[in-house]
Tab-separated table of C-alpha atoms in Angstrom:
chain	number	residue	atom	x	y	z
N	1	MET	CA	-48.441	62.834	49.813
N	2	ASN	CA	-48.877	65.276	46.940
N	3	GLU	CA	-46.666	65.759	43.875
N	4	LYS	CA	-44.900	68.767	45.348
N	5	GLN	CA	-43.883	66.825	48.438
N	6	LEU	CA	-42.740	63.846	46.373
N	7	ASP	CA	-40.594	66.067	44.138
N	8	PHE	CA	-39.054	67.580	47.264
N	9	ILE	CA	-38.201	64.131	48.657
N	10	ILE	CA	-36.658	63.034	45.350
N	11	SER	CA	-34.597	66.220	45.115
N	12	LEU	CA	-33.465	65.831	48.715
N	13	HIS	CA	-32.328	62.237	48.236
N	14	THR	CA	-30.703	62.824	44.848
N	15	LYS	CA	-28.111	64.932	46.663
N	16	LEU	CA	-27.177	62.005	48.934
N	17	HIS	CA	-24.651	59.300	48.080
N	18	ARG	CA	-27.033	56.663	49.455
N	19	GLN	CA	-30.817	56.795	49.602
N	20	GLY	CA	-30.963	54.431	52.570
N	21	PRO	CA	-28.765	52.632	55.110
N	22	GLY	CA	-25.838	50.651	53.736
N	23	SER	CA	-22.142	50.705	52.949
N	24	ASP	CA	-19.760	49.596	50.235
N	25	GLN	CA	-18.214	47.118	52.672
N	26	GLU	CA	-21.561	45.495	53.452
N	27	THR	CA	-22.542	45.354	49.794
N	28	LEU	CA	-19.223	43.605	49.158
N	29	LYS	CA	-19.838	41.232	52.074
N	30	ALA	CA	-23.204	40.266	50.574
N	31	ILE	CA	-21.573	39.755	47.155
N	32	GLN	CA	-19.082	37.372	48.739
N	33	ILE	CA	-21.920	35.454	50.436
N	34	THR	CA	-23.602	34.856	47.068
N	35	GLY	CA	-20.689	32.642	46.064
N	36	LEU	CA	-20.957	33.925	42.502
N	37	ASN	CA	-17.774	33.769	40.471
N	38	ALA	CA	-16.425	37.197	39.577
N	39	SER	CA	-15.120	35.854	36.259
N	40	THR	CA	-18.500	34.488	35.125
N	41	GLU	CA	-20.706	36.568	32.822
N	42	LEU	CA	-23.794	37.374	34.886
N	43	ASN	CA	-27.066	39.106	34.161
N	44	ILE	CA	-27.876	41.228	37.224
N	45	LEU	CA	-30.947	43.258	38.173
N	46	ASP	CA	-30.504	46.011	40.777
N	47	LEU	CA	-34.027	46.909	41.944
N	48	GLY	CA	-34.645	50.316	43.491
N	49	CYS	CA	-31.083	51.260	42.633
N	50	GLY	CA	-31.363	54.938	43.588
N	51	THR	CA	-28.304	56.900	42.505
N	52	GLY	CA	-26.244	53.721	42.301
N	53	ALA	CA	-23.981	53.441	45.356
N	54	GLN	CA	-24.385	49.662	45.490
N	55	THR	CA	-24.608	49.423	41.698
N	56	ASN	CA	-21.069	50.737	41.514
N	57	VAL	CA	-19.832	48.103	43.976
N	58	LEU	CA	-21.596	45.382	41.993
N	59	SER	CA	-20.068	46.575	38.721
N	60	ASN	CA	-16.568	46.673	40.233
N	61	ASN	CA	-16.746	43.200	41.765
N	62	LEU	CA	-18.865	41.110	39.403
N	63	ASN	CA	-18.689	40.503	35.678
N	64	GLY	CA	-21.571	40.914	33.246
N	65	THR	CA	-24.480	43.256	32.653
N	66	ILE	CA	-26.357	45.203	35.343
N	67	THR	CA	-29.850	46.569	34.774
N	68	ALA	CA	-30.251	49.334	37.360
N	69	LEU	CA	-33.970	49.959	37.785
N	70	ASP	CA	-35.643	52.772	39.681
N	71	LEU	CA	-38.991	54.522	39.527
N	72	PHE	CA	-37.482	57.997	39.668
N	73	GLN	CA	-35.594	59.328	36.655
N	74	PRO	CA	-33.572	61.951	38.617
N	75	PHE	CA	-31.926	59.104	40.548
N	76	LEU	CA	-31.064	57.343	37.293
N	77	ASN	CA	-29.666	60.547	35.794
N	78	GLU	CA	-27.342	60.854	38.779
N	79	LEU	CA	-26.409	57.170	38.500
N	80	GLU	CA	-25.409	57.614	34.866
N	81	ASP	CA	-23.281	60.631	35.803
N	82	ARG	CA	-21.534	58.669	38.565
N	83	ILE	CA	-21.033	55.311	36.842
N	84	LYS	CA	-19.312	55.362	33.475
N	85	ASN	CA	-19.603	51.679	32.670
N	86	PRO	CA	-21.175	50.458	29.413
N	87	ASN	CA	-22.256	47.262	31.187
N	88	VAL	CA	-24.535	49.231	33.531
N	89	ARG	CA	-27.892	50.083	31.987
N	90	ALA	CA	-30.254	52.508	33.720
N	91	PHE	CA	-33.905	51.517	33.394
N	92	GLN	CA	-36.845	53.616	34.573
N	93	GLY	CA	-39.957	51.814	35.756
N	94	PRO	CA	-41.876	50.279	38.672
N	95	MET	CA	-40.414	47.176	40.292
N	96	GLU	CA	-43.816	45.530	40.594
N	97	ASP	CA	-44.363	45.451	36.806
N	98	LEU	CA	-41.099	44.212	35.297
N	99	PRO	CA	-40.965	43.962	31.487
N	100	PHE	CA	-38.285	41.249	31.444
N	101	GLU	CA	-38.432	37.639	30.300
N	102	LYS	CA	-38.796	34.921	32.906
N	103	GLU	CA	-35.518	33.342	34.067
N	104	SER	CA	-33.563	36.368	32.835
N	105	PHE	CA	-31.273	37.035	35.799
N	106	ASP	CA	-28.498	35.235	37.636
N	107	LEU	CA	-28.720	37.735	40.489
N	108	ILE	CA	-31.451	40.070	41.729
N	109	TRP	CA	-30.221	42.745	44.140
N	110	SER	CA	-32.328	45.148	46.195
N	111	GLU	CA	-31.014	47.251	49.071
N	112	GLY	CA	-33.788	48.686	51.235
N	113	ALA	CA	-36.361	48.745	48.428
N	114	ILE	CA	-38.334	45.510	48.351
N	115	TYR	CA	-40.650	46.896	51.037
N	116	ASN	CA	-42.339	48.833	48.216
N	117	MET	CA	-43.876	45.537	47.094
N	118	GLY	CA	-43.973	43.985	50.530
N	119	PHE	CA	-41.367	41.432	51.586
N	120	GLU	CA	-43.332	38.241	50.916
N	121	ASN	CA	-45.084	39.541	47.795
N	122	GLY	CA	-41.765	40.804	46.441
N	123	LEU	CA	-39.989	37.496	46.965
N	124	LYS	CA	-42.762	35.574	45.232
N	125	TYR	CA	-43.060	38.087	42.379
N	126	LEU	CA	-39.319	38.100	41.674
N	127	HIS	CA	-38.875	34.327	41.874
N	128	PRO	CA	-39.796	33.592	38.199
N	129	PHE	CA	-37.322	36.204	36.928
N	130	LEU	CA	-34.365	34.307	38.399
N	131	LYS	CA	-32.610	31.604	36.440
N	132	LYS	CA	-32.380	28.118	37.918
N	133	ASN	CA	-30.170	28.348	41.024
N	134	GLY	CA	-30.200	32.139	40.693
N	135	VAL	CA	-29.520	34.273	43.770
N	136	ILE	CA	-31.483	37.071	45.424
N	137	ALA	CA	-29.838	39.513	47.850
N	138	LEU	CA	-31.780	42.182	49.708
N	139	SER	CA	-31.763	44.317	52.816
N	140	GLU	CA	-34.952	44.670	54.815
N	141	ILE	CA	-36.080	46.337	58.044
N	142	THR	CA	-35.775	43.780	60.845
N	143	TRP	CA	-36.438	43.587	64.575
N	144	LEU	CA	-33.196	42.905	66.451
N	145	THR	CA	-34.890	41.762	69.663
N	146	ASN	CA	-37.959	39.715	70.514
N	147	GLU	CA	-39.298	42.444	72.796
N	148	ARG	CA	-39.125	46.252	72.404
N	149	PRO	CA	-40.691	49.415	73.811
N	150	ASN	CA	-44.282	50.055	72.797
N	151	GLU	CA	-43.424	53.386	71.145
N	152	ILE	CA	-41.093	51.937	68.524
N	153	GLU	CA	-43.183	48.809	68.021
N	154	THR	CA	-46.292	50.912	67.366
N	155	TYR	CA	-44.382	53.192	64.984
N	156	TRP	CA	-43.051	50.394	62.793
N	157	ASN	CA	-46.227	48.329	62.875
N	158	ASN	CA	-48.014	51.387	61.491
N	159	GLU	CA	-45.286	52.232	58.961
N	160	TYR	CA	-44.546	48.705	57.779
N	161	PRO	CA	-46.596	45.873	59.303
N	162	GLU	CA	-44.309	43.254	57.692
N	163	ILE	CA	-41.431	44.161	59.995
N	164	ASP	CA	-40.277	40.974	61.742
N	165	THR	CA	-37.285	39.332	63.365
N	166	ALA	CA	-34.602	37.725	61.210
N	167	LYS	CA	-36.071	34.331	62.128
N	168	GLY	CA	-39.445	35.422	60.724
N	169	LYS	CA	-37.885	36.855	57.559
N	170	ILE	CA	-35.880	33.694	56.943
N	171	LYS	CA	-39.007	31.573	57.356
N	172	ILE	CA	-40.740	33.627	54.628
N	173	ILE	CA	-37.688	33.327	52.362
N	174	ASN	CA	-37.604	29.554	52.724
N	175	GLU	CA	-41.379	29.289	52.120
N	176	SER	CA	-41.188	31.426	48.952
N	177	GLY	CA	-39.078	29.129	46.797
N	178	TYR	CA	-35.624	30.021	48.095
N	179	GLN	CA	-33.026	28.593	50.439
N	180	LEU	CA	-31.185	31.047	52.646
N	181	ILE	CA	-27.416	31.099	52.105
N	182	ASP	CA	-26.636	33.521	54.927
N	183	HIS	CA	-27.659	36.822	56.466
N	184	PHE	CA	-26.188	39.591	58.614
N	185	ILE	CA	-27.294	42.845	60.249
N	186	LEU	CA	-26.142	46.205	58.900
N	187	SER	CA	-23.963	48.238	61.235
N	188	GLU	CA	-25.105	51.371	63.033
N	189	GLU	CA	-22.518	53.258	60.975
N	190	SER	CA	-24.436	52.312	57.834
N	191	TRP	CA	-27.422	54.161	59.250
N	192	LEU	CA	-25.814	57.078	61.063
N	193	ASN	CA	-22.710	57.830	58.969
N	194	ASN	CA	-23.868	56.820	55.506
N	195	TYR	CA	-27.533	57.823	55.468
N	196	TYR	CA	-29.007	59.661	58.436
N	197	GLY	CA	-25.926	61.838	59.010
N	198	PRO	CA	-25.817	63.232	55.452
N	199	LEU	CA	-29.622	63.441	55.387
N	200	GLU	CA	-29.701	65.419	58.613
N	201	GLU	CA	-27.047	67.819	57.295
N	202	GLU	CA	-29.099	68.379	54.152
N	203	LEU	CA	-32.270	68.951	56.189
N	204	HIS	CA	-30.480	71.569	58.293
N	205	ARG	CA	-29.092	73.258	55.186
N	206	ILE	CA	-32.529	73.442	53.628
N	207	GLU	CA	-34.049	74.832	56.804
N	208	MET	CA	-31.363	77.546	56.958
N	209	GLU	CA	-31.224	78.514	53.288
N	210	ASP	CA	-34.643	77.838	51.838
N	211	SER	CA	-38.033	79.282	52.528
N	212	LEU	CA	-40.232	76.246	53.109
N	213	ASP	CA	-43.988	76.259	53.129
N	214	ASP	CA	-45.945	74.189	55.633
N	215	GLU	CA	-46.240	71.180	53.299
N	216	LEU	CA	-42.491	70.875	52.934
N	217	LYS	CA	-41.827	71.648	56.590
N	218	GLU	CA	-44.004	68.641	57.337
N	219	ILE	CA	-41.698	66.445	55.259
N	220	VAL	CA	-38.576	67.843	56.941
N	221	GLN	CA	-40.074	67.217	60.368
N	222	SER	CA	-41.120	63.676	59.488
N	223	TYR	CA	-37.556	62.826	58.477
N	224	GLN	CA	-36.157	64.425	61.603
N	225	ASN	CA	-38.585	62.379	63.693
N	226	GLU	CA	-37.468	59.214	61.891
N	227	ILE	CA	-33.804	60.008	62.564
N	228	ASP	CA	-34.498	60.730	66.225
N	229	LEU	CA	-36.402	57.459	66.594
N	230	TYR	CA	-33.465	55.511	65.197
N	231	LYS	CA	-31.024	57.204	67.564
N	232	ARG	CA	-33.275	56.407	70.536
N	233	PHE	CA	-34.217	52.845	69.604
N	234	LYS	CA	-31.387	51.564	67.371
N	235	GLU	CA	-30.761	48.556	69.615
N	236	TYR	CA	-34.225	47.234	68.705
N	237	PHE	CA	-34.324	47.461	64.907
N	238	GLY	CA	-32.057	47.655	61.868
N	239	TYR	CA	-31.629	46.217	58.415
N	240	GLY	CA	-31.023	42.538	57.845
N	241	PHE	CA	-29.156	41.652	54.653
N	242	TYR	CA	-30.495	38.340	53.341
N	243	VAL	CA	-28.878	36.279	50.574
N	244	ALA	CA	-30.766	33.252	49.221
N	245	LYS	CA	-30.745	30.841	46.276
N	246	LYS	CA	-33.740	29.916	44.120
N	247	VAL	CA	-34.552	26.250	44.703
N	248	ASN	CA	-37.859	25.630	42.890
């Protein structure tokens, strides 16, 4: 992917309320699973925060300071426009090279973003940044069945070889210095209504209004293919939301 294509993707997603599947209700459900006290001052890290849909839910339901980190400054600019809360601090940088002190955070949150580091590598890398008994909460692509059609299995094994069932993900969590508290699967509405629906509308608008060259048409088509694959095979894969406590 070249710089022009990346800029196009960033611009496309900056217009969306969410940059991936999710919902305010499911973010709130995960918050409740953490068992963290809303009256306690917490230090929270929101990794791959995007434009801050879940950051806003965190700030409205937990007390303390949130560091909202993303690699892309346009997302953070939008976040700062949307969230007027002095306890939310936008921070630009890569998630795999965090400049924070060890044992800095009571809670590390990451919706649909830890795949950038890899699930297992991400869990192990983030472990030292959590305080004793700190909590990590993240959503991650997950197989929903033990068997699936070859087409979708081949697609995801090529896109993200770490895709696994919830049982496999939980095993990695428990082997990486955490103990699972609970997990659940995101609803289809979180994909279709909150992410793919608005994304598809934006893709259609761009196709109608803008003159795209072949490089950008390739990006549009790749997203349309991804959306179509989800609609065809949504019974076989989704996002698992995993909440776990640091234990060693």
